[in-house]
Tab-separated table of C-alpha atoms in Angstrom:
chain	number	residue	atom	x	y	z
A	127	MET	CA	49.000	12.830	140.050
A	128	ALA	CA	52.687	12.532	139.845
A	129	LYS	CA	54.088	9.292	138.399
A	130	GLU	CA	55.119	6.542	140.603
A	131	THR	CA	58.908	6.061	140.995
A	132	PRO	CA	60.156	2.356	140.504
A	133	TYR	CA	60.866	2.371	144.154
A	134	GLU	CA	57.473	3.329	144.991
A	135	VAL	CA	56.081	0.922	142.797
A	136	LEU	CA	57.784	-1.875	144.515
A	137	GLY	CA	57.371	-0.147	148.145
A	138	VAL	CA	60.941	0.128	148.879
A	139	LYS	CA	62.909	2.982	149.916
A	140	PRO	CA	65.665	4.481	147.628
A	141	GLY	CA	68.475	3.155	149.829
A	142	ALA	CA	67.130	-0.217	149.662
A	143	GLY	CA	69.649	-3.227	148.997
A	144	ALA	CA	69.715	-5.622	146.275
A	145	GLU	CA	67.996	-8.434	148.383
A	146	GLU	CA	65.372	-6.149	149.837
A	147	ILE	CA	64.539	-5.252	146.127
A	148	ARG	CA	64.302	-8.775	145.104
A	149	LYS	CA	62.164	-9.668	147.961
A	150	ALA	CA	59.827	-7.039	147.482
A	151	TYR	CA	59.486	-7.866	143.586
A	152	ARG	CA	58.867	-11.671	144.162
A	153	LYS	CA	56.025	-10.649	146.714
A	154	LEU	CA	54.303	-8.233	144.594
A	155	ALA	CA	55.038	-10.576	141.497
A	156	LYS	CA	53.217	-13.372	142.907
A	157	GLU	CA	50.103	-11.128	144.025
A	158	PHE	CA	49.802	-9.708	140.913
A	159	HIS	CA	50.878	-12.561	138.271
A	160	PRO	CA	48.166	-12.860	135.496
A	161	ASP	CA	47.870	-16.557	136.314
A	162	LEU	CA	46.508	-16.035	139.792
A	163	ASN	CA	44.571	-13.012	138.487
A	164	PRO	CA	42.589	-14.332	135.343
A	165	GLY	CA	40.497	-11.706	133.571
A	166	LYS	CA	41.745	-8.543	135.824
A	167	PRO	CA	43.182	-6.181	133.478
A	168	ALA	CA	44.442	-4.084	136.479
A	169	ALA	CA	46.277	-6.873	138.143
A	170	GLU	CA	48.057	-7.328	134.610
A	171	ALA	CA	48.733	-3.855	134.389
A	172	ARG	CA	50.385	-3.643	137.751
A	173	PHE	CA	52.376	-6.706	137.241
A	174	LYS	CA	54.070	-4.965	134.040
A	175	GLN	CA	54.649	-2.040	136.301
A	176	VAL	CA	56.192	-4.212	138.942
A	177	SER	CA	58.146	-6.350	136.455
A	178	ALA	CA	59.555	-2.804	134.846
A	179	ALA	CA	60.463	-1.448	137.952
A	180	TYR	CA	62.770	-4.376	139.135
A	181	ASP	CA	64.019	-4.505	135.871
A	182	LEU	CA	65.507	-1.168	136.304
A	183	LEU	CA	66.305	-1.488	140.102
A	184	SER	CA	67.886	-5.024	139.742
A	185	ASP	CA	70.728	-3.811	137.132
A	186	PRO	CA	73.269	-1.925	139.331
A	187	GLU	CA	74.267	0.130	136.346
A	188	LYS	CA	70.561	1.155	135.232
A	189	ARG	CA	69.506	2.116	138.858
A	190	ALA	CA	72.769	4.078	139.296
A	191	ARG	CA	72.018	5.905	135.896
A	192	TYR	CA	68.162	6.191	137.148
A	193	ASP	CA	69.308	7.728	140.633
A	194	ARG	CA	71.595	10.347	138.752
A	195	GLY	CA	68.805	11.261	136.443
A	196	GLU	CA	70.399	10.201	133.124
A	197	ILE	CA	67.518	7.674	132.481
A	198	ASP	CA	63.895	7.843	133.407
A	199	GLU	CA	61.718	4.893	135.032
A	200	THR	CA	61.220	3.274	131.706
A	201	GLY	CA	65.011	3.242	131.028
A	202	ALA	CA	64.865	5.753	128.127
A	203	GLU	CA	67.375	8.452	127.977
A	204	ARG	CA	66.608	11.854	129.326
A	205	ALA	CA	68.176	14.643	127.262
A	206	PRO	CA	71.586	16.222	129.036
A	207	ARG	CA	71.113	19.237	131.013
A	208	GLY	CA	71.252	22.288	128.625
A	209	ALA	CA	70.443	20.014	125.808
A	210	TYR	CA	67.270	21.560	124.773
A	211	ARG	CA	68.605	25.217	124.981
A	212	GLY	CA	71.458	24.292	122.506
A	213	PHE	CA	68.989	22.768	120.100
A	214	ALA	CA	66.232	25.840	120.595
A	215	GLU	CA	68.440	28.570	120.433
A	216	GLY	CA	70.079	27.909	117.111
A	217	ALA	CA	70.464	30.356	114.163
A	218	GLU	CA	67.488	31.676	112.842
A	219	GLY	CA	66.049	28.990	110.089
A	220	TRP	CA	67.544	26.201	112.405
A	221	LYS	CA	65.239	25.885	115.363
A	222	TYR	CA	66.590	22.448	116.509
A	223	HIS	CA	70.092	22.593	115.625
A	224	PRO	CA	73.021	24.594	117.348
A	225	SER	CA	74.498	27.272	115.215
A	226	GLY	CA	77.559	26.675	113.267
A	227	GLU	CA	78.221	23.373	111.917
A	228	MET	CA	78.224	19.989	113.740
A	229	ASP	CA	81.410	18.122	113.418
A	230	LEU	CA	81.563	14.053	113.666
A	231	GLY	CA	82.403	14.294	117.379
A	232	ASP	CA	79.237	16.205	118.147
A	233	LEU	CA	77.288	13.693	116.383
A	234	GLU	CA	79.007	10.892	118.303
A	235	ASP	CA	77.795	12.914	121.462
A	236	LEU	CA	74.263	13.277	120.252
A	237	PHE	CA	74.051	9.299	119.591
A	238	ALA	CA	75.467	8.576	122.881
A	239	ALA	CA	72.641	10.660	124.516
A	240	PHE	CA	70.197	8.523	123.028
A	241	GLY	CA	71.765	5.408	123.766
A	242	ARG	CA	74.367	2.489	122.156
A	243	GLY	CA	73.436	4.038	118.535
A	244	ARG	CA	75.076	3.691	115.201
A	245	ARG	CA	74.916	5.909	112.267
A	246	GLY	CA	72.919	4.587	109.474
A	247	GLY	CA	71.119	5.673	106.319
A	248	THR	CA	72.622	8.074	104.022
A	249	GLY	CA	74.547	10.926	104.863
A	250	GLY	CA	75.088	9.757	108.504
A	251	ARG	CA	71.065	10.618	109.016
A	252	GLY	CA	69.152	7.939	111.071
A	253	PHE	CA	70.687	5.605	113.884
A	254	ALA	CA	69.710	2.325	115.505
A	255	VAL	CA	69.454	1.509	118.977
A	256	ARG	CA	69.701	-1.859	120.311
A	257	GLY	CA	66.793	-2.835	123.196
A	258	ALA	CA	67.008	-2.774	126.628
A	259	ASP	CA	67.674	-6.314	128.394
A	260	ARG	CA	64.402	-7.287	130.502
A	261	ARG	CA	65.122	-9.162	133.941
A	262	TYR	CA	62.779	-12.195	135.053
A	263	SER	CA	62.844	-13.958	138.226
A	264	LEU	CA	61.888	-18.081	137.986
A	265	GLU	CA	61.797	-20.349	141.086
A	266	ILE	CA	62.009	-24.036	140.290
A	267	ASP	CA	61.992	-27.276	142.643
A	268	PHE	CA	65.150	-29.130	143.700
A	269	VAL	CA	64.758	-32.232	141.575
A	270	GLU	CA	63.981	-30.136	138.454
A	271	ALA	CA	67.231	-27.765	138.714
A	272	ALA	CA	69.226	-31.155	139.188
A	273	ALA	CA	67.677	-33.457	136.341
A	274	GLY	CA	66.578	-30.324	133.905
A	275	GLY	CA	63.142	-29.635	132.620
A	276	LYS	CA	60.969	-27.247	130.760
A	277	ARG	CA	58.983	-24.560	132.035
A	278	ARG	CA	56.361	-21.954	130.552
A	279	ILE	CA	56.730	-18.541	131.735
A	280	ALA	CA	55.278	-14.820	131.143
A	281	LEU	CA	57.614	-12.332	129.516
A	282	SER	CA	54.593	-10.075	129.819
A	283	PRO	CA	51.047	-10.432	130.084
A	284	GLU	CA	50.590	-11.126	126.161
A	285	ASN	CA	54.230	-12.872	125.641
A	286	TRP	CA	54.475	-16.652	126.645
A	287	LEU	CA	57.619	-18.797	126.188
A	288	ASP	CA	58.713	-22.136	127.099
A	289	VAL	CA	62.154	-22.105	128.749
A	290	THR	CA	64.320	-25.237	128.753
A	291	ILE	CA	66.165	-25.721	132.166
A	292	PRO	CA	69.554	-27.088	131.688
A	293	PRO	CA	70.182	-30.073	133.883
A	294	GLY	CA	72.343	-29.141	136.919
A	295	ILE	CA	71.644	-25.314	137.198
A	296	GLU	CA	72.434	-23.582	140.171
A	297	ASP	CA	70.472	-20.898	142.364
A	298	GLY	CA	71.135	-17.480	140.954
A	299	GLN	CA	72.321	-18.595	137.420
A	300	VAL	CA	70.838	-16.588	134.892
A	301	LEU	CA	69.569	-17.851	131.858
A	302	ARG	CA	69.576	-15.779	128.558
A	303	LEU	CA	67.172	-15.651	125.768
A	304	LYS	CA	68.124	-13.877	122.761
A	305	GLY	CA	65.977	-11.212	121.402
A	306	LYS	CA	63.145	-11.553	124.019
A	307	GLY	CA	63.665	-8.218	125.747
A	308	GLU	CA	62.517	-4.850	124.380
A	309	PRO	CA	62.343	-4.159	121.001
A	310	GLY	CA	65.032	-1.870	119.361
A	311	PHE	CA	64.821	1.459	117.675
A	312	GLY	CA	65.439	2.254	114.426
A	313	GLY	CA	65.797	-1.303	113.021
A	314	GLY	CA	68.251	-1.801	115.982
A	315	ALA	CA	68.242	-5.408	117.478
A	316	ALA	CA	65.891	-6.504	120.219
A	317	GLY	CA	67.531	-6.736	123.824
A	318	ASP	CA	67.471	-10.128	125.566
A	319	ALA	CA	65.566	-11.602	128.510
A	320	LEU	CA	67.555	-12.311	131.640
A	321	ILE	CA	65.902	-15.063	133.653
A	322	GLU	CA	67.484	-15.354	137.294
A	323	VAL	CA	66.630	-18.789	138.566
A	324	HIS	CA	66.164	-19.789	142.222
A	325	VAL	CA	66.262	-23.285	143.320
A	326	MET	CA	64.221	-24.289	146.206
A	327	PRO	CA	65.185	-26.276	149.074
A	328	HIS	CA	64.408	-30.204	149.250
A	329	PRO	CA	63.193	-31.773	152.383
A	330	LEU	CA	65.384	-34.879	151.861
A	331	PHE	CA	68.195	-34.139	149.320
A	332	ARG	CA	71.206	-31.733	149.703
A	333	ARG	CA	73.615	-30.683	146.770
A	334	ASP	CA	77.402	-30.484	146.977
A	335	GLY	CA	78.388	-29.484	143.327
A	336	GLN	CA	77.675	-32.646	141.251
A	337	ASN	CA	76.989	-34.815	144.078
A	338	ILE	CA	73.746	-35.538	146.150
A	339	HIS	CA	73.382	-36.152	149.714
A	340	LEU	CA	70.597	-37.961	151.450
A	341	GLU	CA	69.901	-39.381	155.068
A	342	LEU	CA	68.167	-42.394	154.803
A	343	PRO	CA	66.068	-43.911	157.884
A	344	VAL	CA	66.555	-47.985	158.294
A	345	SER	CA	65.166	-50.092	160.980
A	346	LEU	CA	67.371	-52.147	163.460
A	347	ALA	CA	66.507	-55.376	161.794
A	348	GLU	CA	67.632	-53.880	158.444
A	349	ALA	CA	71.154	-52.448	159.911
A	350	VAL	CA	72.065	-55.666	161.491
A	351	LEU	CA	70.895	-58.424	159.269
A	352	GLY	CA	71.390	-56.392	155.889
A	353	ALA	CA	68.496	-55.648	153.234
A	354	ARG	CA	67.317	-54.300	149.942
A	355	VAL	CA	65.459	-51.383	150.467
A	356	PRO	CA	64.244	-48.719	148.048
A	357	VAL	CA	66.133	-45.209	147.877
A	358	PRO	CA	64.990	-42.168	146.343
A	359	THR	CA	67.017	-40.327	143.698
A	360	ILE	CA	66.655	-37.411	141.412
A	361	THR	CA	65.456	-39.561	138.811
A	362	GLY	CA	63.427	-41.799	140.853
A	363	PRO	CA	63.367	-44.705	143.265
A	364	VAL	CA	66.283	-47.244	143.125
A	365	MET	CA	67.338	-50.528	145.142
A	366	MET	CA	70.045	-50.343	147.291
A	367	THR	CA	71.731	-53.168	149.314
A	368	ILE	CA	72.425	-52.233	152.917
A	369	PRO	CA	75.429	-54.375	154.436
A	370	LYS	CA	75.044	-56.485	157.531
A	371	GLY	CA	76.058	-54.752	160.776
A	372	SER	CA	75.412	-51.266	159.266
A	373	ASP	CA	75.501	-48.408	161.833
A	374	THR	CA	74.164	-44.974	162.051
A	375	GLY	CA	76.471	-42.741	160.085
A	376	SER	CA	77.439	-45.280	157.704
A	377	GLN	CA	77.521	-44.029	154.107
A	378	LEU	CA	77.148	-45.692	151.077
A	379	ARG	CA	77.516	-44.484	147.557
A	380	LEU	CA	75.114	-44.994	144.445
A	381	ARG	CA	77.389	-44.223	141.330
A	382	GLY	CA	76.073	-41.768	138.925
A	383	LYS	CA	72.797	-40.890	140.672
A	384	GLY	CA	74.188	-37.362	141.149
A	385	VAL	CA	74.078	-34.247	139.119
A	386	ARG	CA	74.716	-34.231	135.442
A	387	ARG	CA	76.000	-30.966	133.969
A	388	GLY	CA	76.700	-30.362	130.139
A	389	LYS	CA	78.748	-33.452	128.727
A	390	ALA	CA	80.559	-34.196	131.960
A	391	GLU	CA	79.686	-37.473	133.852
A	392	ALA	CA	76.966	-37.200	136.373
A	393	GLY	CA	78.181	-37.157	140.046
A	394	ASP	CA	77.184	-39.795	142.633
A	395	GLN	CA	74.448	-39.757	145.622
A	396	TYR	CA	75.769	-40.312	148.926
A	397	VAL	CA	73.356	-42.189	151.553
A	398	THR	CA	74.104	-41.823	155.062
A	399	LEU	CA	72.396	-44.321	157.411
A	400	LYS	CA	70.180	-43.537	160.266
A	401	VAL	CA	69.183	-46.441	162.296
A	402	VAL	CA	65.678	-45.942	163.734
A	403	ILE	CA	64.874	-48.256	166.518
A	404	GLY	CA	61.007	-47.764	166.702
A	405	ASP	CA	58.819	-48.860	169.547
A	406	SER	CA	61.451	-48.800	172.535
A	407	GLY	CA	58.817	-49.700	174.813
A	408	ASP	CA	58.752	-53.351	173.376
A	409	PRO	CA	59.676	-55.513	176.064
A	410	GLU	CA	60.815	-58.510	174.286
A	411	LEU	CA	63.561	-56.177	172.299
A	412	ALA	CA	64.460	-54.616	176.024
A	413	ASN	CA	64.855	-57.941	177.493
A	414	PHE	CA	67.256	-59.404	174.461
A	415	ILE	CA	69.150	-56.204	174.594
A	416	ALA	CA	69.887	-56.233	178.085
A	417	GLU	CA	70.960	-60.168	177.855
A	418	TRP	CA	72.956	-59.268	174.851
A	419	SER	CA	74.876	-56.212	176.005
A	420	ALA	CA	75.889	-58.298	179.227
A	421	ARG	CA	77.819	-60.669	176.885
A	422	HIS	CA	78.943	-57.918	174.419
A	423	PRO	CA	79.931	-54.812	176.578
A	424	LEU	CA	80.509	-51.971	174.244
A	425	ASP	CA	81.648	-48.280	175.260
A	426	PRO	CA	80.674	-46.287	172.249
A	427	ARG	CA	81.907	-43.010	173.822
A	428	ARG	CA	85.566	-44.121	174.163
A	429	GLY	CA	87.846	-41.823	173.210
A	430	THR	CA	85.603	-38.845	173.112
A	431	GLY	CA	86.978	-37.107	176.429
A	432	SER	CA	83.426	-37.793	177.921
A	433	ARG	CA	84.700	-39.917	180.656
């Protein structure tokens, strides 16, 4: 049976776009993740295949080289066309060398055929190649992205790692873990693990740079008379004063309750009030509003061109 191509592993066509590839990977990674398939070696093996396929196809340079036939599905270099013939038909007694002497340019070309190599050892023999980078996808919730935290992720079925999520990380940002990629060859350094972070939306909060926005429902009494009410923030609830006579759309600021990035000061949280009447069928409230509005006429749509 022919070996599956990375496209076949992910179930996409060779012309698939980056977003289609990412969605296919996320679906399969969840299906075969070791956490969801304990004690199932076949699922673990498939998870590794899916991760390897995404590692290759999510990197534009690697994907292009694979499509041109320069590397195989594992990312390993393929010998250039005609390379074997040149080596196999060398002079007698030099089965795997071309006839004649190999100059420095030839040697550098040979190293290039096997990746980013460097000459080592004695007499120019031997070379070291840096290991390939590995790509992973990590979903985190909104609050964790804003406030920071720690997550344990599987780099492979046998290799788990604790990852520090820096406060203020944004959707699509990539974390680089040095030396956590593929091992090097010939003493070369290991590659890196590149973790693309995807931030899930929050039902209450919305982020704008380092600021957080929140729409807060308040009662009619709280809006008219003023009140002290609890307000959710990314670090936990705090008490906030609602001024007397507040209206829907009024915006209040909680200084320093936004997102902190690095050594910069934290942003602010902006709270937009939304007045909720509640049970509009209350006859006592209806009678009061009717009498009150008769003495205090108000046209809230003046200047809007609705009249």
